[in-house]
PDB file of C-alpha atoms in Angstrom:
ATOM      1  CA  MET A   1      -9.353  71.669  89.956  1.00 55.00           C
ATOM      2  CA  ASN A   2     -12.451  73.041  91.641  1.00 59.00           C
ATOM      3  CA  VAL A   3     -11.541  74.915  94.805  1.00 61.00           C
ATOM      4  CA  LYS A   4     -13.870  77.637  96.041  1.00 74.00           C
ATOM      5  CA  ILE A   5     -11.334  80.106  97.423  1.00 84.00           C
ATOM      6  CA  GLY A   6     -14.110  82.233  98.872  1.00 85.00           C
ATOM      7  CA  GLN A   7     -15.026  79.374 101.196  1.00 90.00           C
ATOM      8  CA  VAL A   8     -11.496  78.970 102.579  1.00 93.00           C
ATOM      9  CA  SER A   9     -11.154  80.516 106.041  1.00 94.00           C
ATOM     10  CA  PHE A  10      -7.836  82.370 106.242  1.00 95.00           C
ATOM     11  CA  ASP A  11      -6.595  83.397 109.692  1.00 95.00           C
ATOM     12  CA  ASP A  12      -6.176  86.982 110.912  1.00 95.00           C
ATOM     13  CA  LYS A  13      -2.829  87.140 109.087  1.00 95.00           C
ATOM     14  CA  GLY A  14      -4.410  86.018 105.848  1.00 95.00           C
ATOM     15  CA  LEU A  15      -2.875  82.547 105.980  1.00 97.00           C
ATOM     16  CA  VAL A  16      -4.129  78.974 105.896  1.00 97.00           C
ATOM     17  CA  PRO A  17      -2.045  75.854 106.688  1.00 97.00           C
ATOM     18  CA  ALA A  18      -1.544  73.503 103.735  1.00 98.00           C
ATOM     19  CA  ILE A  19      -0.733  69.832 104.284  1.00 98.00           C
ATOM     20  CA  VAL A  20       1.060  68.410 101.243  1.00 98.00           C
ATOM     21  CA  GLN A  21       0.574  64.700 100.563  1.00 97.00           C
ATOM     22  CA  ASP A  22       2.005  62.362  97.932  1.00 94.00           C
ATOM     23  CA  GLU A  23      -1.033  61.485  95.836  1.00 91.00           C
ATOM     24  CA  VAL A  24       0.267  57.996  95.020  1.00 85.00           C
ATOM     25  CA  THR A  25       1.756  56.764  98.292  1.00 85.00           C
ATOM     26  CA  GLY A  26      -0.340  58.808 100.719  1.00 88.00           C
ATOM     27  CA  LYS A  27       2.821  59.934 102.512  1.00 90.00           C
ATOM     28  CA  VAL A  28       2.576  63.346 104.183  1.00 95.00           C
ATOM     29  CA  LEU A  29       5.407  65.388 102.701  1.00 97.00           C
ATOM     30  CA  MET A  30       5.300  68.768 104.415  1.00 97.00           C
ATOM     31  CA  LEU A  31       3.260  71.481 106.086  1.00 98.00           C
ATOM     32  CA  ALA A  32       3.451  75.047 104.850  1.00 97.00           C
ATOM     33  CA  TYR A  33       1.202  78.099 104.648  1.00 98.00           C
ATOM     34  CA  MET A  34      -0.648  79.768 101.807  1.00 97.00           C
ATOM     35  CA  ASN A  35      -2.217  83.160 101.505  1.00 97.00           C
ATOM     36  CA  LYS A  36      -4.887  83.921  98.925  1.00 96.00           C
ATOM     37  CA  GLU A  37      -2.321  84.790  96.239  1.00 97.00           C
ATOM     38  CA  ALA A  38      -0.302  81.612  96.852  1.00 97.00           C
ATOM     39  CA  LEU A  39      -3.455  79.509  96.601  1.00 96.00           C
ATOM     40  CA  GLU A  40      -4.470  81.268  93.393  1.00 95.00           C
ATOM     41  CA  LYS A  41      -1.015  80.690  91.887  1.00 97.00           C
ATOM     42  CA  THR A  42      -1.119  77.049  92.958  1.00 97.00           C
ATOM     43  CA  ILE A  43      -4.436  76.571  91.196  1.00 95.00           C
ATOM     44  CA  GLU A  44      -3.310  78.520  88.124  1.00 95.00           C
ATOM     45  CA  THR A  45       0.082  76.829  87.638  1.00 96.00           C
ATOM     46  CA  LYS A  46      -0.869  73.411  89.071  1.00 97.00           C
ATOM     47  CA  GLU A  47       2.343  73.569  91.138  1.00 98.00           C
ATOM     48  CA  THR A  48       2.626  74.411  94.821  1.00 98.00           C
ATOM     49  CA  TRP A  49       3.202  77.985  95.944  1.00 98.00           C
ATOM     50  CA  PHE A  50       3.420  79.027  99.574  1.00 98.00           C
ATOM     51  CA  TYR A  51       3.831  82.097 101.741  1.00 97.00           C
ATOM     52  CA  SER A  52       6.966  82.318 103.870  1.00 96.00           C
ATOM     53  CA  ARG A  53       6.122  83.695 107.305  1.00 95.00           C
ATOM     54  CA  SER A  54       9.786  84.421 108.056  1.00 94.00           C
ATOM     55  CA  ARG A  55      10.624  86.136 104.753  1.00 94.00           C
ATOM     56  CA  GLN A  56       7.102  87.469 104.277  1.00 94.00           C
ATOM     57  CA  GLU A  57       7.039  86.622 100.598  1.00 95.00           C
ATOM     58  CA  LEU A  58       5.664  84.041  98.178  1.00 97.00           C
ATOM     59  CA  TRP A  59       7.812  81.075  97.260  1.00 96.00           C
ATOM     60  CA  HIS A  60       7.466  78.494  94.542  1.00 97.00           C
ATOM     61  CA  LYS A  61       8.336  74.986  95.738  1.00 97.00           C
ATOM     62  CA  GLY A  62      11.228  73.634  93.662  1.00 94.00           C
ATOM     63  CA  ALA A  63      12.005  76.909  91.899  1.00 93.00           C
ATOM     64  CA  THR A  64      15.693  76.604  92.845  1.00 91.00           C
ATOM     65  CA  SER A  65      16.042  72.916  93.783  1.00 93.00           C
ATOM     66  CA  GLY A  66      13.959  71.504  90.953  1.00 94.00           C
ATOM     67  CA  ASN A  67      11.944  69.489  93.490  1.00 96.00           C
ATOM     68  CA  ARG A  68       8.626  70.785  92.246  1.00 96.00           C
ATOM     69  CA  GLN A  69       5.243  69.432  93.280  1.00 97.00           C
ATOM     70  CA  LEU A  70       2.625  68.878  90.577  1.00 97.00           C
ATOM     71  CA  VAL A  71      -0.808  69.449  92.062  1.00 97.00           C
ATOM     72  CA  ASN A  72      -3.520  66.860  91.444  1.00 96.00           C
ATOM     73  CA  ARG A  73      -6.143  67.802  94.020  1.00 95.00           C
ATOM     74  CA  ILE A  74      -6.844  70.416  96.676  1.00 96.00           C
ATOM     75  CA  ALA A  75      -9.460  70.076  99.397  1.00 94.00           C
ATOM     76  CA  PHE A  76     -10.263  71.890 102.617  1.00 93.00           C
ATOM     77  CA  ASP A  77     -11.392  70.384 105.904  1.00 93.00           C
ATOM     78  CA  CYS A  78     -14.783  70.576 107.594  1.00 93.00           C
ATOM     79  CA  ASP A  79     -13.833  73.827 109.353  1.00 94.00           C
ATOM     80  CA  GLN A  80     -12.577  75.248 106.051  1.00 93.00           C
ATOM     81  CA  ASP A  81      -9.370  76.424 107.716  1.00 95.00           C
ATOM     82  CA  THR A  82      -6.866  73.779 106.557  1.00 97.00           C
ATOM     83  CA  LEU A  83      -5.943  72.671 103.038  1.00 97.00           C
ATOM     84  CA  LEU A  84      -4.958  69.203 101.876  1.00 97.00           C
ATOM     85  CA  VAL A  85      -2.856  69.406  98.712  1.00 97.00           C
ATOM     86  CA  GLN A  86      -2.264  66.093  96.942  1.00 97.00           C
ATOM     87  CA  VAL A  87       0.706  66.190  94.596  1.00 97.00           C
ATOM     88  CA  THR A  88       3.060  64.239  92.396  1.00 95.00           C
ATOM     89  CA  PRO A  89       6.480  65.176  93.806  1.00 95.00           C
ATOM     90  CA  GLN A  90       9.363  65.704  91.412  1.00 95.00           C
ATOM     91  CA  GLY A  91      11.923  65.178  94.166  1.00 94.00           C
ATOM     92  CA  PRO A  92      12.343  65.284  97.957  1.00 93.00           C
ATOM     93  CA  ALA A  93      10.045  67.633  99.830  1.00 96.00           C
ATOM     94  CA  CYS A  94      12.456  68.407 102.669  1.00 94.00           C
ATOM     95  CA  HIS A  95      15.444  70.756 102.406  1.00 90.00           C
ATOM     96  CA  THR A  96      17.506  68.024 104.113  1.00 92.00           C
ATOM     97  CA  GLY A  97      17.012  65.772 101.107  1.00 91.00           C
ATOM     98  CA  ASP A  98      14.497  63.501 102.835  1.00 92.00           C
ATOM     99  CA  VAL A  99      11.379  62.546 100.923  1.00 91.00           C
ATOM    100  CA  SER A 100       9.235  63.977 103.731  1.00 94.00           C
ATOM    101  CA  CYS A 101       9.784  66.687 106.317  1.00 95.00           C
ATOM    102  CA  PHE A 102       8.221  64.282 108.847  1.00 92.00           C
ATOM    103  CA  SER A 103      11.136  61.878 109.237  1.00 86.00           C
ATOM    104  CA  ASN A 104      11.763  62.246 112.968  1.00 87.00           C
ATOM    105  CA  ILE A 105       9.755  59.481 114.662  1.00 82.00           C
ATOM    106  CA  VAL A 106       8.571  60.247 118.198  1.00 85.00           C
ATOM    107  CA  VAL A 107       6.353  57.196 118.758  1.00 80.00           C
ATOM    108  CA  GLU A 108       6.040  54.110 116.565  1.00 73.00           C
ATOM    109  CA  GLU A 109       4.070  51.187 117.961  1.00 73.00           C
ATOM    110  CA  LYS A 110       4.508  49.291 114.705  1.00 71.00           C
ATOM    111  CA  LYS A 111       6.088  50.084 111.361  1.00 71.00           C
ATOM    112  CA  ALA A 112       3.588  51.394 108.821  1.00 71.00           C
ATOM    113  CA  ASN A 113       3.289  49.165 105.770  1.00 74.00           C
ATOM    114  CA  ARG A 114       1.131  51.343 103.497  1.00 76.00           C
ATOM    115  CA  GLU A 115       4.135  52.434 101.405  1.00 82.00           C
ATOM    116  CA  VAL A 116       5.870  49.058 101.096  1.00 89.00           C
ATOM    117  CA  VAL A 117       4.590  48.296  97.580  1.00 92.00           C
ATOM    118  CA  HIS A 118       5.904  51.621  96.314  1.00 89.00           C
ATOM    119  CA  GLU A 119       9.202  51.014  98.102  1.00 90.00           C
ATOM    120  CA  VAL A 120       9.509  47.615  96.403  1.00 95.00           C
ATOM    121  CA  ILE A 121       8.698  49.212  93.039  1.00 95.00           C
ATOM    122  CA  ALA A 122      11.383  51.861  93.603  1.00 91.00           C
ATOM    123  CA  GLU A 123      13.943  49.162  94.425  1.00 96.00           C
ATOM    124  CA  ILE A 124      12.974  47.149  91.339  1.00 97.00           C
ATOM    125  CA  LYS A 125      13.464  50.228  89.170  1.00 96.00           C
ATOM    126  CA  GLU A 126      16.832  50.898  90.793  1.00 96.00           C
ATOM    127  CA  ARG A 127      18.010  47.301  90.211  1.00 97.00           C
ATOM    128  CA  ARG A 128      17.049  47.592  86.554  1.00 97.00           C
ATOM    129  CA  LYS A 129      18.886  50.875  86.172  1.00 96.00           C
ATOM    130  CA  ASN A 130      21.895  49.892  88.288  1.00 96.00           C
ATOM    131  CA  PRO A 131      22.311  46.077  88.427  1.00 96.00           C
ATOM    132  CA  VAL A 132      23.902  44.635  91.559  1.00 96.00           C
ATOM    133  CA  GLU A 133      25.865  41.392  91.484  1.00 95.00           C
ATOM    134  CA  GLY A 134      24.110  38.723  93.540  1.00 96.00           C
ATOM    135  CA  SER A 135      20.758  40.553  93.399  1.00 97.00           C
ATOM    136  CA  TYR A 136      17.861  38.284  92.433  1.00 98.00           C
ATOM    137  CA  THR A 137      16.022  41.224  90.876  1.00 98.00           C
ATOM    138  CA  SER A 138      19.056  42.105  88.757  1.00 97.00           C
ATOM    139  CA  TYR A 139      19.254  38.435  87.731  1.00 98.00           C
ATOM    140  CA  LEU A 140      15.651  38.480  86.529  1.00 98.00           C
ATOM    141  CA  PHE A 141      16.259  41.562  84.403  1.00 98.00           C
ATOM    142  CA  HIS A 142      19.371  39.935  82.946  1.00 97.00           C
ATOM    143  CA  GLU A 143      17.436  36.790  82.026  1.00 97.00           C
ATOM    144  CA  GLY A 144      14.611  38.770  80.450  1.00 97.00           C
ATOM    145  CA  ILE A 145      10.855  38.614  80.116  1.00 97.00           C
ATOM    146  CA  ASP A 146      10.597  34.884  79.365  1.00 98.00           C
ATOM    147  CA  LYS A 147      12.196  34.041  82.723  1.00 98.00           C
ATOM    148  CA  VAL A 148       9.919  36.479  84.524  1.00 98.00           C
ATOM    149  CA  LEU A 149       6.830  35.085  82.799  1.00 98.00           C
ATOM    150  CA  LYS A 150       7.861  31.579  83.817  1.00 98.00           C
ATOM    151  CA  LYS A 151       8.180  32.722  87.444  1.00 98.00           C
ATOM    152  CA  VAL A 152       4.780  34.436  87.329  1.00 98.00           C
ATOM    153  CA  GLY A 153       3.265  31.173  86.074  1.00 98.00           C
ATOM    154  CA  GLU A 154       5.023  29.126  88.782  1.00 97.00           C
ATOM    155  CA  GLU A 155       3.989  31.499  91.551  1.00 97.00           C
ATOM    156  CA  SER A 156       0.387  31.531  90.311  1.00 98.00           C
ATOM    157  CA  SER A 157       0.290  27.744  90.630  1.00 97.00           C
ATOM    158  CA  GLU A 158       1.777  27.909  94.118  1.00 97.00           C
ATOM    159  CA  VAL A 159      -0.855  30.463  95.144  1.00 97.00           C
ATOM    160  CA  ILE A 160      -3.537  27.982  94.077  1.00 97.00           C
ATOM    161  CA  ILE A 161      -1.868  25.188  96.056  1.00 97.00           C
ATOM    162  CA  GLY A 162      -1.557  27.414  99.137  1.00 96.00           C
ATOM    163  CA  ALA A 163      -5.235  28.307  98.925  1.00 97.00           C
ATOM    164  CA  LYS A 164      -6.272  24.664  98.491  1.00 96.00           C
ATOM    165  CA  ASN A 165      -4.156  23.732 101.525  1.00 95.00           C
ATOM    166  CA  GLU A 166      -6.138  26.275 103.557  1.00 95.00           C
ATOM    167  CA  ASP A 167      -2.825  27.482 105.009  1.00 93.00           C
ATOM    168  CA  LYS A 168      -2.946  31.243 105.543  1.00 96.00           C
ATOM    169  CA  ALA A 169       0.804  31.617 106.144  1.00 96.00           C
ATOM    170  CA  GLU A 170       1.652  29.616 103.031  1.00 96.00           C
ATOM    171  CA  LEU A 171      -0.888  31.506 100.936  1.00 97.00           C
ATOM    172  CA  THR A 172       0.379  34.862 102.210  1.00 97.00           C
ATOM    173  CA  SER A 173       3.945  33.908 101.301  1.00 97.00           C
ATOM    174  CA  GLU A 174       3.012  32.692  97.831  1.00 97.00           C
ATOM    175  CA  LEU A 175       0.857  35.748  97.143  1.00 97.00           C
ATOM    176  CA  SER A 176       3.822  37.944  98.119  1.00 97.00           C
ATOM    177  CA  ASP A 177       6.019  36.047  95.653  1.00 97.00           C
ATOM    178  CA  LEU A 178       3.426  36.433  92.910  1.00 98.00           C
ATOM    179  CA  ILE A 179       3.016  40.153  93.546  1.00 97.00           C
ATOM    180  CA  TYR A 180       6.784  40.699  93.533  1.00 98.00           C
ATOM    181  CA  HIS A 181       7.294  38.884  90.221  1.00 98.00           C
ATOM    182  CA  SER A 182       4.267  40.675  88.770  1.00 98.00           C
ATOM    183  CA  LEU A 183       5.851  44.011  89.718  1.00 98.00           C
ATOM    184  CA  VAL A 184       9.065  42.985  87.937  1.00 98.00           C
ATOM    185  CA  LEU A 185       6.984  42.057  84.878  1.00 98.00           C
ATOM    186  CA  MET A 186       5.223  45.419  85.037  1.00 98.00           C
ATOM    187  CA  GLU A 187       8.577  47.192  85.014  1.00 97.00           C
ATOM    188  CA  ILE A 188       9.751  45.238  81.963  1.00 98.00           C
ATOM    189  CA  ALA A 189       6.432  45.817  80.170  1.00 97.00           C
ATOM    190  CA  ASP A 190       6.343  49.522  81.122  1.00 96.00           C
ATOM    191  CA  VAL A 191       3.107  49.169  83.082  1.00 96.00           C
ATOM    192  CA  ASP A 192       2.978  51.566  86.005  1.00 93.00           C
ATOM    193  CA  ILE A 193       1.162  50.822  89.264  1.00 92.00           C
ATOM    194  CA  ALA A 194      -0.883  53.956  88.528  1.00 88.00           C
ATOM    195  CA  ASP A 195      -2.074  52.304  85.301  1.00 92.00           C
ATOM    196  CA  VAL A 196      -3.417  49.367  87.301  1.00 93.00           C
ATOM    197  CA  LYS A 197      -5.038  51.661  89.869  1.00 88.00           C
ATOM    198  CA  ASN A 198      -6.702  53.675  87.110  1.00 88.00           C
ATOM    199  CA  GLU A 199      -8.021  50.509  85.481  1.00 92.00           C
ATOM    200  CA  LEU A 200      -9.452  49.323  88.800  1.00 91.00           C
ATOM    201  CA  LEU A 201     -10.956  52.770  89.348  1.00 87.00           C
ATOM    202  CA  LYS A 202     -12.706  52.577  85.967  1.00 90.00           C
ATOM    203  CA  ARG A 203     -14.215  49.236  86.934  1.00 89.00           C
ATOM    204  CA  ARG A 204     -15.671  50.425  90.224  1.00 84.00           C
ATOM    205  CA  GLY A 205     -19.431  50.563  90.189  1.00 68.00           C
ATOM    206  CA  LYS A 206     -19.745  48.768  86.865  1.00 63.00           C
ATOM    207  CA  THR A 207     -22.354  46.000  86.746  1.00 54.00           C
ATOM    208  CA  LYS A 208     -22.481  43.079  84.392  1.00 51.00           C
ATOM    209  CA  ASP A 209     -25.271  42.927  81.819  1.00 45.00           C
TER     210      ASP A 209
END
């Protein structure tokens, strides 16, 4: 984790704002402040530490609640006076129990869809852990991998048909079905979305011989 603390511009109170972001979903979780010691501890422990302006003391996120934040990356902006801390959260970021402290919408022209895949994955995991009568996802888990594989095969064929029909709406619908059933398969096979992302990342820039 290469952060050049000497290049960070702390304010006249020795503080710098730190925006905390979920590394996987991209969701902004919270805004807090760090002083030099908090930043050093964050780098050393690979968990977030902040400075409380009201209590005038360091605090370790999750020390009492257990909702720790495992740090993956820290960057500063072009003015060097704001930090972006990308983490893997171990629980809600907000003291209210919300995933993010930014849950109060002021303006929303359209609902953001960047987190929908992760929301679907979370629901799939929940249905596997706690089956619900009448739930299609719970039904798939009850039937097992052979049923899911059959559905993946069927949806793959329907994607091909939708593409051949040159019908964007049909293709979009069939692709959504295929992705959903693939996510169920991934859960059964213990393949995480991060595994797929990492595999795609490894392939970037590679050229064929």
